[in-house]
Every structure is written in C-alpha cells, then in structure tokens.
Coordinates of C-alpha atoms in Angstrom, one line a residue:
X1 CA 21.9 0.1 -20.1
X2 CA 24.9 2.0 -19.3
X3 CA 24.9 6.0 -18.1
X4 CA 27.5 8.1 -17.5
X5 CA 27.0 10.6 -15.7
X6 CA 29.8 14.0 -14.4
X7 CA 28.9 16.1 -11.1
X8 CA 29.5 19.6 -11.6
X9 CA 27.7 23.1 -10.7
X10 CA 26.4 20.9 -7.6
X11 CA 24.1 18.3 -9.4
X12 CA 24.9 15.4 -11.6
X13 CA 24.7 15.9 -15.5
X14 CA 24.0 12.9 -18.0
X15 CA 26.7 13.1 -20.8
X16 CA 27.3 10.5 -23.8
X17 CA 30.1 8.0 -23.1
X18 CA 31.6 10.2 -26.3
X19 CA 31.5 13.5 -24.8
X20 CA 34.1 12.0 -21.8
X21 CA 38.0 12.6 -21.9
X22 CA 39.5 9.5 -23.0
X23 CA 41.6 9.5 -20.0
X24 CA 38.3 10.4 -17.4
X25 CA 36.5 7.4 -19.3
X26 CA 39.3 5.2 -18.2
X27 CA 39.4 6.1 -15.0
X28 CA 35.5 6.4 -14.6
X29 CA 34.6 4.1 -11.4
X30 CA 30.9 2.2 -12.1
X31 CA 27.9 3.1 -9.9
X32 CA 27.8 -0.6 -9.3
X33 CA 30.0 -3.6 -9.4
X34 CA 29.6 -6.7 -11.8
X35 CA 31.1 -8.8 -8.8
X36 CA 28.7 -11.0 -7.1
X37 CA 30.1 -9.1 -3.9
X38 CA 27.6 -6.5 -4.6
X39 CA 24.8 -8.9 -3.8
X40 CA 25.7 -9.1 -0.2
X41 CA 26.2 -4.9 0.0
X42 CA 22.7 -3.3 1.7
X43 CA 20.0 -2.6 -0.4
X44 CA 20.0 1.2 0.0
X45 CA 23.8 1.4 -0.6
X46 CA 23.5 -0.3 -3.6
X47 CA 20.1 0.7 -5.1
X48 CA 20.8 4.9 -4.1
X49 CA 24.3 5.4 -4.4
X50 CA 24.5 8.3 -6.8
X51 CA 25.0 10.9 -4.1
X52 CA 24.5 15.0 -4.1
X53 CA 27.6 15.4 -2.4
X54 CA 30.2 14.4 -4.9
X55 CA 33.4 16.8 -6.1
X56 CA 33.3 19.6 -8.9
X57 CA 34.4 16.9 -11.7
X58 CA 33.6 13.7 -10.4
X59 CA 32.3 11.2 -12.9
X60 CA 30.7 7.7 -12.5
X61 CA 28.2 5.5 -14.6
X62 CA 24.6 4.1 -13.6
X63 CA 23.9 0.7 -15.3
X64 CA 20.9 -0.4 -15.1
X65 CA 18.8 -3.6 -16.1
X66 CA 16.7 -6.0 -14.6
X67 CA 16.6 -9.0 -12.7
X68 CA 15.1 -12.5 -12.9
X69 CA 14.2 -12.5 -10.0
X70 CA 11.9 -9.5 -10.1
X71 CA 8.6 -11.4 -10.2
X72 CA 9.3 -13.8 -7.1
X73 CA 9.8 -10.7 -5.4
X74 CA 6.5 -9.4 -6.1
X75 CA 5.0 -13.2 -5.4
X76 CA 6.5 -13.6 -2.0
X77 CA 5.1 -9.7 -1.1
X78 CA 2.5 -10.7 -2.2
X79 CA 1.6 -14.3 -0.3
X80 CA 2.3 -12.2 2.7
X81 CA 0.2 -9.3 2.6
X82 CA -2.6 -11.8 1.6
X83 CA -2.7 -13.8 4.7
X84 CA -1.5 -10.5 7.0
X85 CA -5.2 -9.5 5.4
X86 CA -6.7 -12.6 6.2
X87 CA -6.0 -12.2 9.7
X88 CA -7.1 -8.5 10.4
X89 CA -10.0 -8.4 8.9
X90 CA -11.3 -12.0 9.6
X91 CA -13.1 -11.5 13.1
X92 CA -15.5 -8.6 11.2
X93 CA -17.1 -11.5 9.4
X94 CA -18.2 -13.7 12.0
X95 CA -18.8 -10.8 14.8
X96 CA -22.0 -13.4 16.5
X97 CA -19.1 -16.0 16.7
X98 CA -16.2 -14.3 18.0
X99 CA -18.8 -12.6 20.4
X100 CA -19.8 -15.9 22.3
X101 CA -16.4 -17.6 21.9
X102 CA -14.5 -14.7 23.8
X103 CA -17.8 -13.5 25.4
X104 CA -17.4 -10.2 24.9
X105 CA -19.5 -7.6 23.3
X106 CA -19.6 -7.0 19.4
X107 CA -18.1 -3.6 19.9
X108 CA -15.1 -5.6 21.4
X109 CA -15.0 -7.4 18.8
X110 CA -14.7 -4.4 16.4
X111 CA -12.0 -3.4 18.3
X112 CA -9.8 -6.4 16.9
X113 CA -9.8 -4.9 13.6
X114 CA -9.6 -1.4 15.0
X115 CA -6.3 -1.9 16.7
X116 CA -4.7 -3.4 14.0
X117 CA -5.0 0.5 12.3
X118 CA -4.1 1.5 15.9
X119 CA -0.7 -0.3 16.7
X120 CA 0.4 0.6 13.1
X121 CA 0.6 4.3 14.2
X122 CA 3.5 4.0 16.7
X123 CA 4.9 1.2 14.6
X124 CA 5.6 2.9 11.7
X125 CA 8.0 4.8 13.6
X126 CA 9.9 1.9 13.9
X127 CA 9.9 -0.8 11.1
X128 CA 10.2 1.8 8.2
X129 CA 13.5 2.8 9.6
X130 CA 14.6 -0.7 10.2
X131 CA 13.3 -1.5 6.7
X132 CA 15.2 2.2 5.7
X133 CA 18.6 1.0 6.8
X134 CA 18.4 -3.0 6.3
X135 CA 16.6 -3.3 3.1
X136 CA 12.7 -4.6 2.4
X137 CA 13.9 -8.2 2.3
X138 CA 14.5 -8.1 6.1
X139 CA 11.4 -6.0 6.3
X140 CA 9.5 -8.7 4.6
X141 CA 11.2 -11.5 7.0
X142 CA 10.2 -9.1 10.1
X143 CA 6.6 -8.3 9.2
X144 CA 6.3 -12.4 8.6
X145 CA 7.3 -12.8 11.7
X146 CA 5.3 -10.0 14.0
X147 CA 2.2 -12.0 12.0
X148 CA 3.5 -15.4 12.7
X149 CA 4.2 -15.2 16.1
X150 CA 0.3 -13.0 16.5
X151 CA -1.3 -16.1 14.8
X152 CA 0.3 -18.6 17.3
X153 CA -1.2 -16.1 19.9
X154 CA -4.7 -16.4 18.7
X155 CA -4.3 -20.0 18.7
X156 CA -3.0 -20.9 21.9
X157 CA -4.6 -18.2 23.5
X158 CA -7.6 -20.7 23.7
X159 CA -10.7 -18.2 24.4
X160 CA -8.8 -15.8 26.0
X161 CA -9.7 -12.0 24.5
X162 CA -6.8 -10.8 25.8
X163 CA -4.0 -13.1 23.6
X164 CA -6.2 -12.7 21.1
X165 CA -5.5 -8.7 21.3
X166 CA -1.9 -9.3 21.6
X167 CA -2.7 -11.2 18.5
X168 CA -4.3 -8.5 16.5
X169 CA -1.6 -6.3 18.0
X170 CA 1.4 -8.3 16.8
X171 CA -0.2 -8.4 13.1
X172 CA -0.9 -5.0 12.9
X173 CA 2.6 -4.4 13.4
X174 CA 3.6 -5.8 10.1
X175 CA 1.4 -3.2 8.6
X176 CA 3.9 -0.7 7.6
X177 CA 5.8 -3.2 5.6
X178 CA 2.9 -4.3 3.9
X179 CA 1.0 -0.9 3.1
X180 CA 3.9 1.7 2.7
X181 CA 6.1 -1.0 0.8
X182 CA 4.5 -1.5 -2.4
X183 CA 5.8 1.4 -4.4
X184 CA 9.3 0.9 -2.7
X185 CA 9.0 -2.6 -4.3
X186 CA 8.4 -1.8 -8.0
X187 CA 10.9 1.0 -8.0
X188 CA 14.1 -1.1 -7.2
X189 CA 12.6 -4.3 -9.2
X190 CA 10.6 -2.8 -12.3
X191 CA 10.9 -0.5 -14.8
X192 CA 9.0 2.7 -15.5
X193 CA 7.1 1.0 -17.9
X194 CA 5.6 -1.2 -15.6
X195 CA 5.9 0.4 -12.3
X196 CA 2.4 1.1 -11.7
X197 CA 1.8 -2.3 -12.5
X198 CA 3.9 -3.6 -10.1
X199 CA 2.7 -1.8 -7.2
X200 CA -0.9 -2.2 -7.7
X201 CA -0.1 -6.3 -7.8
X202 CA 1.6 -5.9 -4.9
X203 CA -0.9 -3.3 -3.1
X204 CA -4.2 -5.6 -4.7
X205 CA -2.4 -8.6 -2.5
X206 CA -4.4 -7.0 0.5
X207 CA -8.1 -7.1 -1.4
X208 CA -7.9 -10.9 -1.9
X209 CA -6.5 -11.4 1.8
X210 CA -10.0 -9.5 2.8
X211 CA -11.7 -11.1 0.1
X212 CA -10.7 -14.8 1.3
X213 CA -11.5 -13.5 4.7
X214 CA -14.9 -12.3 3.5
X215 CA -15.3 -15.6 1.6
X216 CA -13.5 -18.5 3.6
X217 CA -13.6 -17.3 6.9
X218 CA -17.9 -17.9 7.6
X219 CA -17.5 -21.4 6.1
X220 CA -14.9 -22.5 8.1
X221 CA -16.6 -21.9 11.7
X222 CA -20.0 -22.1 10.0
X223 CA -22.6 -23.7 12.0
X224 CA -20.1 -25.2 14.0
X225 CA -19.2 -22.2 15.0
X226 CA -15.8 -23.7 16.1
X227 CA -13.3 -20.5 16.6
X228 CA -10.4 -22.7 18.2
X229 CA -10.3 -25.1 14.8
X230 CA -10.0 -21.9 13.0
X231 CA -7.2 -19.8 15.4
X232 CA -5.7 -23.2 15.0
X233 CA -5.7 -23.6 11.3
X234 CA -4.7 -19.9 11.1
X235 CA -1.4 -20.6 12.8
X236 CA -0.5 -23.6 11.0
X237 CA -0.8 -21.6 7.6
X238 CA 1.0 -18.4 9.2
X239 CA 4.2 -21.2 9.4
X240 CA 4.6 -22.0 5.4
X241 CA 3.9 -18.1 4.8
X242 CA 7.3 -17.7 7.9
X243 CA 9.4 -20.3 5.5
X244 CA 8.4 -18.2 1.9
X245 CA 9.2 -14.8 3.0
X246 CA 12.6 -16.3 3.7
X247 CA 12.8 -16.9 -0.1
X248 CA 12.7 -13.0 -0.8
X249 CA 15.4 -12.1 -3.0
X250 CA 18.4 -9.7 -2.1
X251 CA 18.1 -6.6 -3.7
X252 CA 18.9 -6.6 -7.8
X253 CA 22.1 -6.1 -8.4
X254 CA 21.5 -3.2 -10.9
X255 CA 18.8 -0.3 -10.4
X256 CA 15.5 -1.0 -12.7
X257 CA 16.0 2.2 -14.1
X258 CA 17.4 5.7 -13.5
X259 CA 15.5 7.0 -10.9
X260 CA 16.4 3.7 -8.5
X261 CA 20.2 4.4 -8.4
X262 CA 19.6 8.1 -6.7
X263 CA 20.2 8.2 -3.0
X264 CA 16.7 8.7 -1.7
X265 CA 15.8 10.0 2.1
X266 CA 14.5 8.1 4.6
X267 CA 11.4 8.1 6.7
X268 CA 12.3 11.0 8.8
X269 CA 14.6 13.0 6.6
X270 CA 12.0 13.0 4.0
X271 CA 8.9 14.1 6.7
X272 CA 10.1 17.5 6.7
X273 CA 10.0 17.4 1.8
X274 CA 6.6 15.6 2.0
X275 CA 5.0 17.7 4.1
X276 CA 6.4 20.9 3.0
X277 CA 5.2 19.7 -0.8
X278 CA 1.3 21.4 -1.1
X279 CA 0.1 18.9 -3.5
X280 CA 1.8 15.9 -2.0
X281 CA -0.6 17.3 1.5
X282 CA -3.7 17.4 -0.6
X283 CA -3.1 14.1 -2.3
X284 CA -2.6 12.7 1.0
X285 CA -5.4 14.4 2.9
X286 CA -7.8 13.2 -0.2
X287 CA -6.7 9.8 -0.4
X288 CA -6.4 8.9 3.4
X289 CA -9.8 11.0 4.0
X290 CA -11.2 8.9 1.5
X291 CA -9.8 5.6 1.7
X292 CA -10.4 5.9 5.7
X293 CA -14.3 6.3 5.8
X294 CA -14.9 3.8 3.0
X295 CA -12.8 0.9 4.8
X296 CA -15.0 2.2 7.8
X297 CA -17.9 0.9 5.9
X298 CA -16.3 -2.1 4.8
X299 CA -15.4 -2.9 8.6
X300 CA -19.3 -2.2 9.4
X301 CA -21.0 -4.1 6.3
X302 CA -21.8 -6.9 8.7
X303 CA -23.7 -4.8 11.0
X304 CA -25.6 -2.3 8.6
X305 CA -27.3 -5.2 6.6
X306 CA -28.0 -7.0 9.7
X307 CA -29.5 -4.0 11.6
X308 CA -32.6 -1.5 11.3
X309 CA -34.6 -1.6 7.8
X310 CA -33.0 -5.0 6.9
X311 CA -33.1 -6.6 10.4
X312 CA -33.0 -10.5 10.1
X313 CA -33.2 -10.2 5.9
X314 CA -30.0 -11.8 5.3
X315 CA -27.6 -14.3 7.1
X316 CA -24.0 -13.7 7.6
X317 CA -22.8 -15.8 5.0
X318 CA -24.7 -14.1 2.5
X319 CA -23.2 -10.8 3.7
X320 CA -19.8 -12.9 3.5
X321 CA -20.5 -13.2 -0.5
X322 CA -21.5 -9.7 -0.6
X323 CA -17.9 -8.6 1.2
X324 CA -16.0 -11.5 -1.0
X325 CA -17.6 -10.0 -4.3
X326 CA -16.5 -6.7 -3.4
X327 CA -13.2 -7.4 -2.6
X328 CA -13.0 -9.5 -6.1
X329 CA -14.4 -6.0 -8.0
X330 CA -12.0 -3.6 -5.6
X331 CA -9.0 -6.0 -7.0
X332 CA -10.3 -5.7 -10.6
X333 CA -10.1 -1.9 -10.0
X334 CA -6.9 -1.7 -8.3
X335 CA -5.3 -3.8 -11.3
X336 CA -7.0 -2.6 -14.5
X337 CA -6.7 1.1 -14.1
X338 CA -3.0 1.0 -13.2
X339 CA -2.1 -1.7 -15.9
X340 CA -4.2 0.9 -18.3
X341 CA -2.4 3.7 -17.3
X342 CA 1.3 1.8 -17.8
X343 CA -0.2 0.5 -21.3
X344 CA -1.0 3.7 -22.4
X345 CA 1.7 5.5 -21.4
X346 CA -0.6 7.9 -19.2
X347 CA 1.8 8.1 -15.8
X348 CA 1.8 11.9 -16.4
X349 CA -2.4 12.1 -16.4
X350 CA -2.6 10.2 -13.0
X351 CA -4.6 12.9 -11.3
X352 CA -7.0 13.8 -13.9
X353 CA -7.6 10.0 -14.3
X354 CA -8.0 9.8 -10.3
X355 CA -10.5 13.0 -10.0
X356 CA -13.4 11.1 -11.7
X357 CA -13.0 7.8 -9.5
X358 CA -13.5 10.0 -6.3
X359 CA -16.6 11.8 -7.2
X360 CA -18.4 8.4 -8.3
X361 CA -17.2 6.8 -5.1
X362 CA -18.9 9.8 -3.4
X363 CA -22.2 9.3 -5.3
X364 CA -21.7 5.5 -4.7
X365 CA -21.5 5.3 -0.9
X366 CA -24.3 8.1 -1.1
X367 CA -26.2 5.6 -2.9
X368 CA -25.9 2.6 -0.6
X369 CA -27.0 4.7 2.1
X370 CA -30.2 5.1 0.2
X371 CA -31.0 1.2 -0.5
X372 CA -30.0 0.0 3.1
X373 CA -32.2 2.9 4.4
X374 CA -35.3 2.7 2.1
X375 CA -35.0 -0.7 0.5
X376 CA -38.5 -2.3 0.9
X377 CA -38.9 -6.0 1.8
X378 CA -38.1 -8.1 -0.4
X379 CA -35.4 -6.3 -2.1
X380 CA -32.4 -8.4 -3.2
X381 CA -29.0 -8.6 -1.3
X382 CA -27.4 -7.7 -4.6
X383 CA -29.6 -4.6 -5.4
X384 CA -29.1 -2.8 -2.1
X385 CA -25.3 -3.5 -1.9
X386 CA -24.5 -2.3 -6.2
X387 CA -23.4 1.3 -5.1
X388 CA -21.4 -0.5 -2.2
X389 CA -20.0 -2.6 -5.0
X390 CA -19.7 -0.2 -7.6
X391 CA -18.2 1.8 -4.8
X392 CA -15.7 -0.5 -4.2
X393 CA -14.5 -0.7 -7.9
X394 CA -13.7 2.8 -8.2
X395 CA -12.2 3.8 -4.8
X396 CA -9.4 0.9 -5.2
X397 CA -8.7 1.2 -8.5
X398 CA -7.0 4.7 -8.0
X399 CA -5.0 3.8 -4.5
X400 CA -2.0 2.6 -6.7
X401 CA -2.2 5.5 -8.8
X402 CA -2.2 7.9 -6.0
X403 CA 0.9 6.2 -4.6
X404 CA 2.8 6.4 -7.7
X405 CA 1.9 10.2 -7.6
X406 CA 3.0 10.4 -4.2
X407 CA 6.0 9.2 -5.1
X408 CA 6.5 11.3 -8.3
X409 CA 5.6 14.5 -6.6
X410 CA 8.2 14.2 -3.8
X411 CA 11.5 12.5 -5.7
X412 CA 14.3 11.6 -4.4
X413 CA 12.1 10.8 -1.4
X414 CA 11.9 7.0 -0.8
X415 CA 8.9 5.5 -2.0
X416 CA 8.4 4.0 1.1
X417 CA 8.7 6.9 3.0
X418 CA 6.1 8.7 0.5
X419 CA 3.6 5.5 1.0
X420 CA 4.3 5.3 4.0
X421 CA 3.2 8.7 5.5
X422 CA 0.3 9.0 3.4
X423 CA -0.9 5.3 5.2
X424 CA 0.1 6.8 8.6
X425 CA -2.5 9.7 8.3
X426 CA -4.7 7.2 6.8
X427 CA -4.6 5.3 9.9
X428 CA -5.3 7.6 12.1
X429 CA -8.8 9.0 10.3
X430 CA -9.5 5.1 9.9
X431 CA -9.2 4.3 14.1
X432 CA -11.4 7.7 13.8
X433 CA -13.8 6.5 11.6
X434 CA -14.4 2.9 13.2
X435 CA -14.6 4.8 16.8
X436 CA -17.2 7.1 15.4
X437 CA -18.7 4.9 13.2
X438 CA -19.5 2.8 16.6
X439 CA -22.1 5.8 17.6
X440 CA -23.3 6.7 14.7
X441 CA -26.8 5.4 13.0
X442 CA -26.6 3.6 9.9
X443 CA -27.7 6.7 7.6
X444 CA -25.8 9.1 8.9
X445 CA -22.7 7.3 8.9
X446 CA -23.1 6.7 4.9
X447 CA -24.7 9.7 3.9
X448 CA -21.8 11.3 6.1
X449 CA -19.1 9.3 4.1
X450 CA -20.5 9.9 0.8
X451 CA -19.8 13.9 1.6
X452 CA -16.2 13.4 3.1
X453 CA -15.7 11.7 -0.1
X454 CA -16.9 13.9 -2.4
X455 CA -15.1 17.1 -0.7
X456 CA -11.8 14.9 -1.1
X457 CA -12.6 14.5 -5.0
X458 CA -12.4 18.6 -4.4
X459 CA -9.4 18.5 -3.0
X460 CA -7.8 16.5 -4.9
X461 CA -7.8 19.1 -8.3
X462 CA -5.2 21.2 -5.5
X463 CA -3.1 18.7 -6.7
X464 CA 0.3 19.5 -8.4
X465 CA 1.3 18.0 -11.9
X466 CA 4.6 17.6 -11.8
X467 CA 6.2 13.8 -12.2
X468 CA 9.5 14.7 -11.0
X469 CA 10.9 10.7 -11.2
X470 CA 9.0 10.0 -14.5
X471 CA 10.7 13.3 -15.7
X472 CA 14.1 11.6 -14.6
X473 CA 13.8 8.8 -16.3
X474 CA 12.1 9.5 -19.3
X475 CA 13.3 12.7 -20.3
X476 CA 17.1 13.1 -18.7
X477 CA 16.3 15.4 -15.8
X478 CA 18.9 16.0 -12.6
X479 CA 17.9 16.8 -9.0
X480 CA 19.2 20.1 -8.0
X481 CA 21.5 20.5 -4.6
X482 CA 18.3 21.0 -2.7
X483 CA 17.0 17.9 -3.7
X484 CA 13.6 19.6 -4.1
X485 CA 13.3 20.9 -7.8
X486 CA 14.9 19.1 -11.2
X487 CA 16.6 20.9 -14.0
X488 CA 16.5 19.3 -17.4
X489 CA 20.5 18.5 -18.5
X490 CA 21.7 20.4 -20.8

C-alpha cells in the first residue's frame, strides 16, 4: 500500500495521490526505495524515516507491506529468549543440588536468579541504545552472545560459584533485548491486525524457557545429581542457539504499516514522554508492581512447598511439574487473550480487558497463601497449588496487552523504549521482592503479594484511553510538532 503524504502547518497530512499537483506527484521522492540497497540501510533509518522536521510543502510517500520473512523473525526471537529462560531460572529448581555442588547456602543460590534481574538494571542503559542505533538484528546477535559466552562460564567454571555468577551475570545482560524487544519486533514485522499477536509469541518465548526449566532441568541432574553434565550440556546447546540468531533477518524493506515508518525516539529521548505521560506511570507502576511480586513467588515455589505446614510432603520433581504446568497455563494466558483481542478487533478496550485479570490474580495469590498455610495432611499437590496456577493464567495473559498499551499511550516513542522502561522498574521491585522475600515467612510474603496486587488492579483504572498509534493507523491521524498529541487529518 502506497501513502502520500505533504508536510505543512508543522506535521505531516495524508492526502489522496489525486489531490497532488501533477507536477509535485512527479517529483514526489518515496519514503523508501525499491532497490535492494535499502536492505543494507540501518533499521531505524529505514523503518522511521518520516521525520517532524521537514519544509512547509514537502511531500513524500509511505509504502507499506509485509515481508516473508516476518515469521522467522519471530522464530529466531523466539529460540533465543527460550533458552536465555532456561538458564536464569534453572538453578531455582534444583536449589539442594546447586547447594552441595557449589557448597554454598540456598540463599546463595537464590542469588543466581536474583542477579540476573540485578545486572539487567545497569545494562539496559547500554544494549537498548546499541540496539536504538544498530537495529534489533544486531541486538539479537549480541544478547546470543552475552548468553553464550555466560553458558561456557557455567560450564568450565567446574564448581566454582564464582564463574558460575559471572555466568548468571553475562545472561542477564541479554535481558533487555529479550524483555523490552518484543513489541519493537511486531511493530516493524506485523501489521496492526496482528500486532498483539506478535508480541505476546514473542514475549510467551520466555514462559516455555521457565517451563522447560521447571520441567527438564530436575530430570537431567536427578538422582545423579550431576551439575557438571548439565553446565556442560547447557553450553553445548547455547552454541546452535549462537549460529540461529545469526539467521535473523535485516529489517523489512517496507514498514508493516503506517505507524512503523514514523521516526520514533530512542531510549533516552523518550524517558523524559514516558514518564511525563500519567497513565503510561500508572500502567507501569501496576504492571511492574504486579508482575514483580508474583515472579517473586514463582522464584520461591521450591521453598514454600518444601518448608513449614508442608515440610517433606512433596519432592522437588513434583514441585518441578507443579512450576512446568504453570508455566504451560501462564503461556496459554499470555497467547489467548492477546490473539482474542486482535481477533476481535478490541486493541482500543485493552485496559478494561486487563482491570479484571489483576483483581483475580490478587484473589489468586491470596488464595495460595491459604492452602500452603492451612492445607491439612494429605492434601493433594494439585489442590494447594490451583490459585498459584490459576494465578499464573491470569497475570500473563495481560503482560502483552499492557505492552501494547504502553506502546499506544506514548507514540512516536519506540516500542522498545516503552517496553523497555516499564521492565527496568520491573526489575528493580523484582531484586526487591526476592531480597525481601528471603526474610519473610511463607504467609506473609503471599498474603502480602495478594494486596500489592490488588491495589495495582486499583491503579490501573488511572489509566488513560487513548491509542495514539492504533488511532494512526486505523483512522488517518498525524503527530503534532510536539510529538506528544495527534490531530485527526483533515
């Protein structure tokens, strides 16, 4: 699809190819070349190259369509945020093995999953930039890396709980790649249609990384208990995920839709818009608030069926199905609702649809501090962990729709840049939440959870409605100078 488009009273106005001076037509440069020279031009020239700054009278065209290549994209994105997942999460499933391989405590050992959050504080400040200037395929090919060389770490590290820090360390660098990008990725590669789609595939990617963590990683040291075999094996796979990511494709040679072919700010340009925006602080607060303290639980499942009431019930690989099935339900969630929302045309009704989800998760994590308190003996595994499960379901199925309306709420902000500060103050509360969580007693830290939750289901209705991009694209809608409001074109 073809759009032309003339820059005058200091914003860019659609206009019919008709409405144009014969003579201006002529003379009208494209947005974007059809020479395969523009494949090999940066992703954020090519992909945001209608500008603000243009002349009284300029005119140009935005074409738009989509490219084959769209759905390896999304495949390779995906392959590597699965195994980045793998890896920081897999040392919470076998805490009583790491602990006498590395002989260290299990608070130590907690600590390998809590500085993955950690390092992706300071990080961010760096690879969103790089990713911001170079494009997300050489993001992709540097978070592969970071993780890559952490695995090899790990491995030849032996039993040393030092490499296997650096380890942790090295993959939680990749983090803001792999969290902040998923948004970033269905904008330049998917229509609006299926945008939501897009990014909750991509953002899911991480719930079957824990889930195979949850699931493989307790079988493979088992009884054995053989950590070296599996730091080993790790590696060896963290090589064939190095040689995919160097499969992802350049950037599409035409923007996926309207939206994409705006000149969008970066990670710190756009700090100052995101956090000026109201609703795009309360949707952040509520999701990261939110999303922090119920991860916290997730990182302490291990511990809070194995300690107090249910002391000795239930052995770690049984809590391994319990975190595998929940990780299976989260990915249901974070697919379904989204793909819903895109089939029904419902991108405008993201927060209404969200507000429900939060005050069930509340009730939910409420809930599984009741059965792991009060549960008599005998109970079942799967009866004291449903409102964890259930839980689990509802909390991830609205994480791509909050990003989407981070996004929307922000325009011409770079998704990424949106994501990605929303995951930063994530971080933060989650390194918070694990420290705490560490000194807290089973009850209190879920009955405590349940009511963070629930105030952030509050919160959340501060939220703004307004779908700046979707307006854009759906309904011919201009930025104005500032960049901060749109005007419909007249």
């Amino acid at each position: 699809m073809v759009r032309h488009l003339e820059f005058r009273e200091g914003r860019w106005h659609l206009i019919n190819a008709s409405q144009l001076d014969p003579v201006v037509a002529s003379d009208t440069t494209p947005l974007l070349a059809s020479s395969e020279d523009v494949r090999h031009v940066p992703q954020r020239s090519r992909a945001g190259s209608v500008a603000t700054d243009a002349n009284e009278g300029d005119t140009t065209m935005v074409e738009t369509g989509l490219s084959p290549w769209r759905w390896w994209a999304l495949l390779v994105f995906s392959v590597v945020a699965t195994y980045m997942n793998v890896a920081w999460i897999s040392y919470s499933t076998i805490v009583d093995e790491a602990t006498d391989y590395y002989s260290v405590s299990s608070g130590q050992i907690q600590l390998l999953i809590a500085v993955c959050s950690a390092i992706f504080i300071p990080a961010v400040f760096v690879i969103n930039p790089l990713s911001d200037r170079f494009g997300l395929r050489v993001g992709v090919i540097l978070s592969t890396a970071l993780i890559m060389v952490g695995s090899v770490c790990r491995w030849l590290g032996g039993s040393s709980y030092v490499w296997c820090f650096v380890g942790q360390a090295l993959n939680g660098m990749a983090g803001p790649i792999i969290c902040n990008a998923p948004a970033q990725l269905a904008s330049e590669w998917f229509p609006i249609e299926h945008r939501a789609t897009a990014t909750a595939i991509a953002w899911s990617s991480q719930s079957v990384g824990v889930a195979a963590a949850y699931l493989l990683v307790p079988y493979t040291v088992g009884a054995s208990r053989d950590l070296a075999a599996f730091n080993a094996w790790m590696a060896y796979v963290s090589f064939g995920v190095m040689a995919l990511s160097c499969t992802f494709p350049r950037p599409p040679r035409l923007p996926a839709s309207y939206s994409a072919a705006f000149e969008k700010e970066g990670f710190f340009v756009g700090a100052k818009a995101l956090w000026g925006n109201r609703s795009y602080k309360c949707l952040a607060l509520a999701w990261a608030f939110t999303t922090g303290t119920l991860v916290g639980v997730s990182s302490f499942l291990n511990i809070y069926m194995s300690t107090g009431n249910l002391d000795g019930r239930f052995s770690t690989e049984k809590i391994g199905w319990v975190g595998f099935v929940g990780n299976v339900i989260n990915l249901f969630g974070v697919i379904a609702l989204p793909t819903a929302v895109d089939a029904l045309g419902a991108q405008r009704h993201m927060k209404w649809i969200s507000i429900p989800f939060f005050f069930l998760s509340a009730i939910g994590t409420v809930g599984f501090g009741f059965t792991v308190t009060y549960a008599p003996p005998g109970t079942s595994i799967w009866l004291i962990t449903a409102p964890y499960l259930l839980t689990s379901l509802l909390y991830g199925a609205v994480t791509p729709l909050c990003f989407e309306l981070g996004a929307e709420l922000v325009f011409p902000v770079a998704e990424e840049t949106s994501s990605g500060w929303i995951n930063l103050t994530y971080m933060v509360i989650n390194v918070v939440a694990i420290v705490v969580y560490n000194h807290l007693s089973t009850e209190i830290a879920l009955f405590g959870s349940g009511v963070v939750v629930l105030l952030c289901s509050v919160l959340l209705m501060a939220v703004g409605n307004d779908h700046r991009r979707y307006d854009l694209d759906r309904a011919g809608l201009s930025p104005t100078p500032d960049g901060r409001t749109l005007k419909r074109i007249q």
